């Protein structure tokens, strides 16, 4: 009998749900809106960042990312500045308001990572590397999907 494979996809989906619950709760306890922190954090870690770089980092479709960036710009968390290396594109960076959200959320996020590391008996780095390799493989496959 052939073994049915494919639990990896389900495991990733369920793990993602639990990870979001844990981080959202930690962020709320820290006084940070989880819906704002996620997009702000990507810009905060990568800034200054082009829209293309941000799209690659988040894995979002162009329209989804466009809407997320508009919310960040409209909310005053991010600003767009001319790209000094390319007169046609712009860079995104955090405003003072966005930086405050980012700075307030980082310790909460790091606390969750420490909890995960403890639950893995100190093996977070090893598991994170495996997860990264899986993400890269899936990302390479997903570029073949028409948008």
PDB file of C-alpha atoms in Angstrom:
ATOM      1  CA  UNK A   1       0.000   0.000   0.000  1.00  0.00           C
ATOM      2  CA  UNK A   2       1.283   3.450  -0.927  1.00  0.00           C
ATOM      3  CA  UNK A   3       1.624   5.936   1.906  1.00  0.00           C
ATOM      4  CA  UNK A   4      -0.408   9.081   1.423  1.00  0.00           C
ATOM      5  CA  UNK A   5       1.890  12.081   1.610  1.00  0.00           C
ATOM      6  CA  UNK A   6       1.077  15.727   1.899  1.00  0.00           C
ATOM      7  CA  UNK A   7       0.700  16.365   5.573  1.00  0.00           C
ATOM      8  CA  UNK A   8       3.421  19.010   5.255  1.00  0.00           C
ATOM      9  CA  UNK A   9       0.963  21.484   3.757  1.00  0.00           C
ATOM     10  CA  UNK A  10      -1.526  20.893   6.566  1.00  0.00           C
ATOM     11  CA  UNK A  11       1.218  21.077   9.201  1.00  0.00           C
ATOM     12  CA  UNK A  12       2.399  24.413   7.797  1.00  0.00           C
ATOM     13  CA  UNK A  13      -1.134  25.811   7.728  1.00  0.00           C
ATOM     14  CA  UNK A  14      -1.889  24.755  11.303  1.00  0.00           C
ATOM     15  CA  UNK A  15       1.509  25.894  12.583  1.00  0.00           C
ATOM     16  CA  UNK A  16       0.977  29.257  10.908  1.00  0.00           C
ATOM     17  CA  UNK A  17      -2.407  29.650  12.602  1.00  0.00           C
ATOM     18  CA  UNK A  18      -0.954  28.917  16.035  1.00  0.00           C
ATOM     19  CA  UNK A  19       2.021  31.212  15.410  1.00  0.00           C
ATOM     20  CA  UNK A  20      -0.326  34.041  14.441  1.00  0.00           C
ATOM     21  CA  UNK A  21      -2.471  33.483  17.539  1.00  0.00           C
ATOM     22  CA  UNK A  22       0.579  33.575  19.808  1.00  0.00           C
ATOM     23  CA  UNK A  23       2.131  36.650  18.218  1.00  0.00           C
ATOM     24  CA  UNK A  24      -1.167  38.513  17.917  1.00  0.00           C
ATOM     25  CA  UNK A  25      -1.853  37.981  21.627  1.00  0.00           C
ATOM     26  CA  UNK A  26       1.675  39.049  22.605  1.00  0.00           C
ATOM     27  CA  UNK A  27       1.359  42.171  20.468  1.00  0.00           C
ATOM     28  CA  UNK A  28      -2.055  43.043  21.914  1.00  0.00           C
ATOM     29  CA  UNK A  29      -0.645  42.671  25.455  1.00  0.00           C
ATOM     30  CA  UNK A  30       2.130  45.086  24.442  1.00  0.00           C
ATOM     31  CA  UNK A  31      -0.448  47.574  23.179  1.00  0.00           C
ATOM     32  CA  UNK A  32       0.277  47.004  19.489  1.00  0.00           C
ATOM     33  CA  UNK A  33      -2.359  46.335  16.835  1.00  0.00           C
ATOM     34  CA  UNK A  34      -1.304  43.031  15.197  1.00  0.00           C
ATOM     35  CA  UNK A  35      -2.912  44.055  11.893  1.00  0.00           C
ATOM     36  CA  UNK A  36      -0.610  47.074  11.758  1.00  0.00           C
ATOM     37  CA  UNK A  37       2.528  45.495  13.195  1.00  0.00           C
ATOM     38  CA  UNK A  38       2.907  42.777  10.544  1.00  0.00           C
ATOM     39  CA  UNK A  39       3.170  45.084   7.526  1.00  0.00           C
ATOM     40  CA  UNK A  40       5.081  47.722   9.523  1.00  0.00           C
ATOM     41  CA  UNK A  41       7.603  45.092  10.643  1.00  0.00           C
ATOM     42  CA  UNK A  42       8.447  44.044   7.089  1.00  0.00           C
ATOM     43  CA  UNK A  43       9.152  47.644   6.135  1.00  0.00           C
ATOM     44  CA  UNK A  44      10.985  48.244   9.426  1.00  0.00           C
ATOM     45  CA  UNK A  45      13.351  45.314   8.945  1.00  0.00           C
ATOM     46  CA  UNK A  46      14.031  46.031   5.273  1.00  0.00           C
ATOM     47  CA  UNK A  47      13.934  49.824   5.086  1.00  0.00           C
ATOM     48  CA  UNK A  48      14.491  51.604   2.885  1.00  0.00           C
ATOM     49  CA  UNK A  49      12.772  49.071   0.647  1.00  0.00           C
ATOM     50  CA  UNK A  50      11.324  49.088  -2.858  1.00  0.00           C
ATOM     51  CA  UNK A  51       7.845  47.764  -3.502  1.00  0.00           C
ATOM     52  CA  UNK A  52       9.376  44.894  -5.490  1.00  0.00           C
ATOM     53  CA  UNK A  53      11.681  43.926  -2.623  1.00  0.00           C
ATOM     54  CA  UNK A  54       8.761  44.091  -0.203  1.00  0.00           C
ATOM     55  CA  UNK A  55       6.639  41.918  -2.480  1.00  0.00           C
ATOM     56  CA  UNK A  56       9.393  39.303  -2.661  1.00  0.00           C
ATOM     57  CA  UNK A  57       9.850  39.350   1.120  1.00  0.00           C
ATOM     58  CA  UNK A  58       6.143  39.035   1.946  1.00  0.00           C
ATOM     59  CA  UNK A  59       5.111  36.720  -0.867  1.00  0.00           C
ATOM     60  CA  UNK A  60       2.014  38.841  -1.424  1.00  0.00           C
ATOM     61  CA  UNK A  61       0.366  39.258  -4.780  1.00  0.00           C
ATOM     62  CA  UNK A  62       0.829  42.696  -6.337  1.00  0.00           C
ATOM     63  CA  UNK A  63      -2.746  43.865  -5.692  1.00  0.00           C
ATOM     64  CA  UNK A  64      -2.738  42.625  -2.089  1.00  0.00           C
ATOM     65  CA  UNK A  65       0.535  44.392  -1.440  1.00  0.00           C
ATOM     66  CA  UNK A  66      -0.634  47.582  -3.164  1.00  0.00           C
ATOM     67  CA  UNK A  67      -3.643  47.706  -0.833  1.00  0.00           C
ATOM     68  CA  UNK A  68      -1.503  46.988   2.258  1.00  0.00           C
ATOM     69  CA  UNK A  69       0.958  49.747   1.349  1.00  0.00           C
ATOM     70  CA  UNK A  70      -1.902  52.178   0.756  1.00  0.00           C
ATOM     71  CA  UNK A  71      -3.217  51.442   4.275  1.00  0.00           C
ATOM     72  CA  UNK A  72       0.248  52.043   5.729  1.00  0.00           C
ATOM     73  CA  UNK A  73       0.658  55.297   3.802  1.00  0.00           C
ATOM     74  CA  UNK A  74      -2.861  56.491   4.647  1.00  0.00           C
ATOM     75  CA  UNK A  75      -2.342  55.575   8.322  1.00  0.00           C
ATOM     76  CA  UNK A  76       0.877  57.577   8.477  1.00  0.00           C
ATOM     77  CA  UNK A  77       3.056  54.555   9.315  1.00  0.00           C
ATOM     78  CA  UNK A  78       5.132  54.629   6.121  1.00  0.00           C
ATOM     79  CA  UNK A  79       6.311  57.271   3.687  1.00  0.00           C
ATOM     80  CA  UNK A  80       7.525  57.014   0.116  1.00  0.00           C
ATOM     81  CA  UNK A  81      10.728  58.723  -0.883  1.00  0.00           C
ATOM     82  CA  UNK A  82      12.457  58.947  -4.272  1.00  0.00           C
ATOM     83  CA  UNK A  83      14.933  56.158  -4.925  1.00  0.00           C
ATOM     84  CA  UNK A  84      18.318  57.909  -5.318  1.00  0.00           C
ATOM     85  CA  UNK A  85      19.595  55.013  -7.473  1.00  0.00           C
ATOM     86  CA  UNK A  86      16.604  54.959  -9.827  1.00  0.00           C
ATOM     87  CA  UNK A  87      14.573  58.030 -10.713  1.00  0.00           C
ATOM     88  CA  UNK A  88      11.574  55.908 -11.698  1.00  0.00           C
ATOM     89  CA  UNK A  89      11.002  54.053  -8.427  1.00  0.00           C
ATOM     90  CA  UNK A  90      10.460  54.962  -4.816  1.00  0.00           C
ATOM     91  CA  UNK A  91      11.540  53.567  -1.483  1.00  0.00           C
ATOM     92  CA  UNK A  92       9.351  52.905   1.526  1.00  0.00           C
ATOM     93  CA  UNK A  93      10.491  53.749   5.029  1.00  0.00           C
ATOM     94  CA  UNK A  94       8.841  54.062   8.407  1.00  0.00           C
ATOM     95  CA  UNK A  95       7.633  57.400   9.678  1.00  0.00           C
ATOM     96  CA  UNK A  96       8.107  58.300  13.337  1.00  0.00           C
ATOM     97  CA  UNK A  97       4.639  56.818  13.996  1.00  0.00           C
ATOM     98  CA  UNK A  98       5.540  53.582  12.191  1.00  0.00           C
ATOM     99  CA  UNK A  99       8.876  53.382  13.992  1.00  0.00           C
ATOM    100  CA  UNK A 100       7.098  53.646  17.377  1.00  0.00           C
ATOM    101  CA  UNK A 101       4.814  50.724  16.436  1.00  0.00           C
ATOM    102  CA  UNK A 102       7.796  48.718  15.212  1.00  0.00           C
ATOM    103  CA  UNK A 103       9.890  49.441  18.317  1.00  0.00           C
ATOM    104  CA  UNK A 104       7.009  48.584  20.645  1.00  0.00           C
ATOM    105  CA  UNK A 105       6.225  45.321  18.827  1.00  0.00           C
ATOM    106  CA  UNK A 106       9.743  43.897  18.458  1.00  0.00           C
ATOM    107  CA  UNK A 107      10.131  42.862  22.148  1.00  0.00           C
ATOM    108  CA  UNK A 108       6.731  41.113  22.094  1.00  0.00           C
ATOM    109  CA  UNK A 109       7.647  39.263  18.921  1.00  0.00           C
ATOM    110  CA  UNK A 110      11.046  38.293  20.340  1.00  0.00           C
ATOM    111  CA  UNK A 111       9.340  36.972  23.495  1.00  0.00           C
ATOM    112  CA  UNK A 112       7.243  34.614  21.363  1.00  0.00           C
ATOM    113  CA  UNK A 113      10.375  33.444  19.547  1.00  0.00           C
ATOM    114  CA  UNK A 114      12.029  32.677  22.889  1.00  0.00           C
ATOM    115  CA  UNK A 115       8.946  30.696  23.944  1.00  0.00           C
ATOM    116  CA  UNK A 116       9.047  28.713  20.694  1.00  0.00           C
ATOM    117  CA  UNK A 117      12.757  28.097  21.139  1.00  0.00           C
ATOM    118  CA  UNK A 118      12.144  26.837  24.692  1.00  0.00           C
ATOM    119  CA  UNK A 119       9.356  24.542  23.443  1.00  0.00           C
ATOM    120  CA  UNK A 120      11.847  23.137  20.911  1.00  0.00           C
ATOM    121  CA  UNK A 121      14.494  22.584  23.597  1.00  0.00           C
ATOM    122  CA  UNK A 122      16.700  25.244  22.059  1.00  0.00           C
ATOM    123  CA  UNK A 123      16.303  23.997  18.492  1.00  0.00           C
ATOM    124  CA  UNK A 124      14.598  26.991  16.904  1.00  0.00           C
ATOM    125  CA  UNK A 125      17.540  27.829  14.610  1.00  0.00           C
ATOM    126  CA  UNK A 126      17.609  24.308  13.166  1.00  0.00           C
ATOM    127  CA  UNK A 127      13.863  24.228  12.564  1.00  0.00           C
ATOM    128  CA  UNK A 128      13.830  27.759  11.228  1.00  0.00           C
ATOM    129  CA  UNK A 129      16.411  26.786   8.610  1.00  0.00           C
ATOM    130  CA  UNK A 130      14.233  23.867   7.475  1.00  0.00           C
ATOM    131  CA  UNK A 131      11.183  26.153   7.333  1.00  0.00           C
ATOM    132  CA  UNK A 132      13.180  28.699   5.306  1.00  0.00           C
ATOM    133  CA  UNK A 133      14.240  26.009   2.814  1.00  0.00           C
ATOM    134  CA  UNK A 134      10.609  24.894   2.437  1.00  0.00           C
ATOM    135  CA  UNK A 135       9.479  28.505   1.948  1.00  0.00           C
ATOM    136  CA  UNK A 136      12.112  29.079  -0.736  1.00  0.00           C
ATOM    137  CA  UNK A 137      11.080  25.899  -2.576  1.00  0.00           C
ATOM    138  CA  UNK A 138       7.400  26.849  -2.420  1.00  0.00           C
ATOM    139  CA  UNK A 139       8.159  30.407  -3.495  1.00  0.00           C
ATOM    140  CA  UNK A 140      10.046  29.127  -6.541  1.00  0.00           C
ATOM    141  CA  UNK A 141       7.104  26.895  -7.458  1.00  0.00           C
ATOM    142  CA  UNK A 142       4.528  29.639  -6.889  1.00  0.00           C
ATOM    143  CA  UNK A 143       6.093  32.017  -9.414  1.00  0.00           C
ATOM    144  CA  UNK A 144       4.801  29.672 -12.106  1.00  0.00           C
ATOM    145  CA  UNK A 145       1.193  30.360 -11.057  1.00  0.00           C
ATOM    146  CA  UNK A 146      -0.445  33.024 -13.264  1.00  0.00           C
ATOM    147  CA  UNK A 147      -1.501  36.147 -11.385  1.00  0.00           C
TER     148      UNK A 147
END
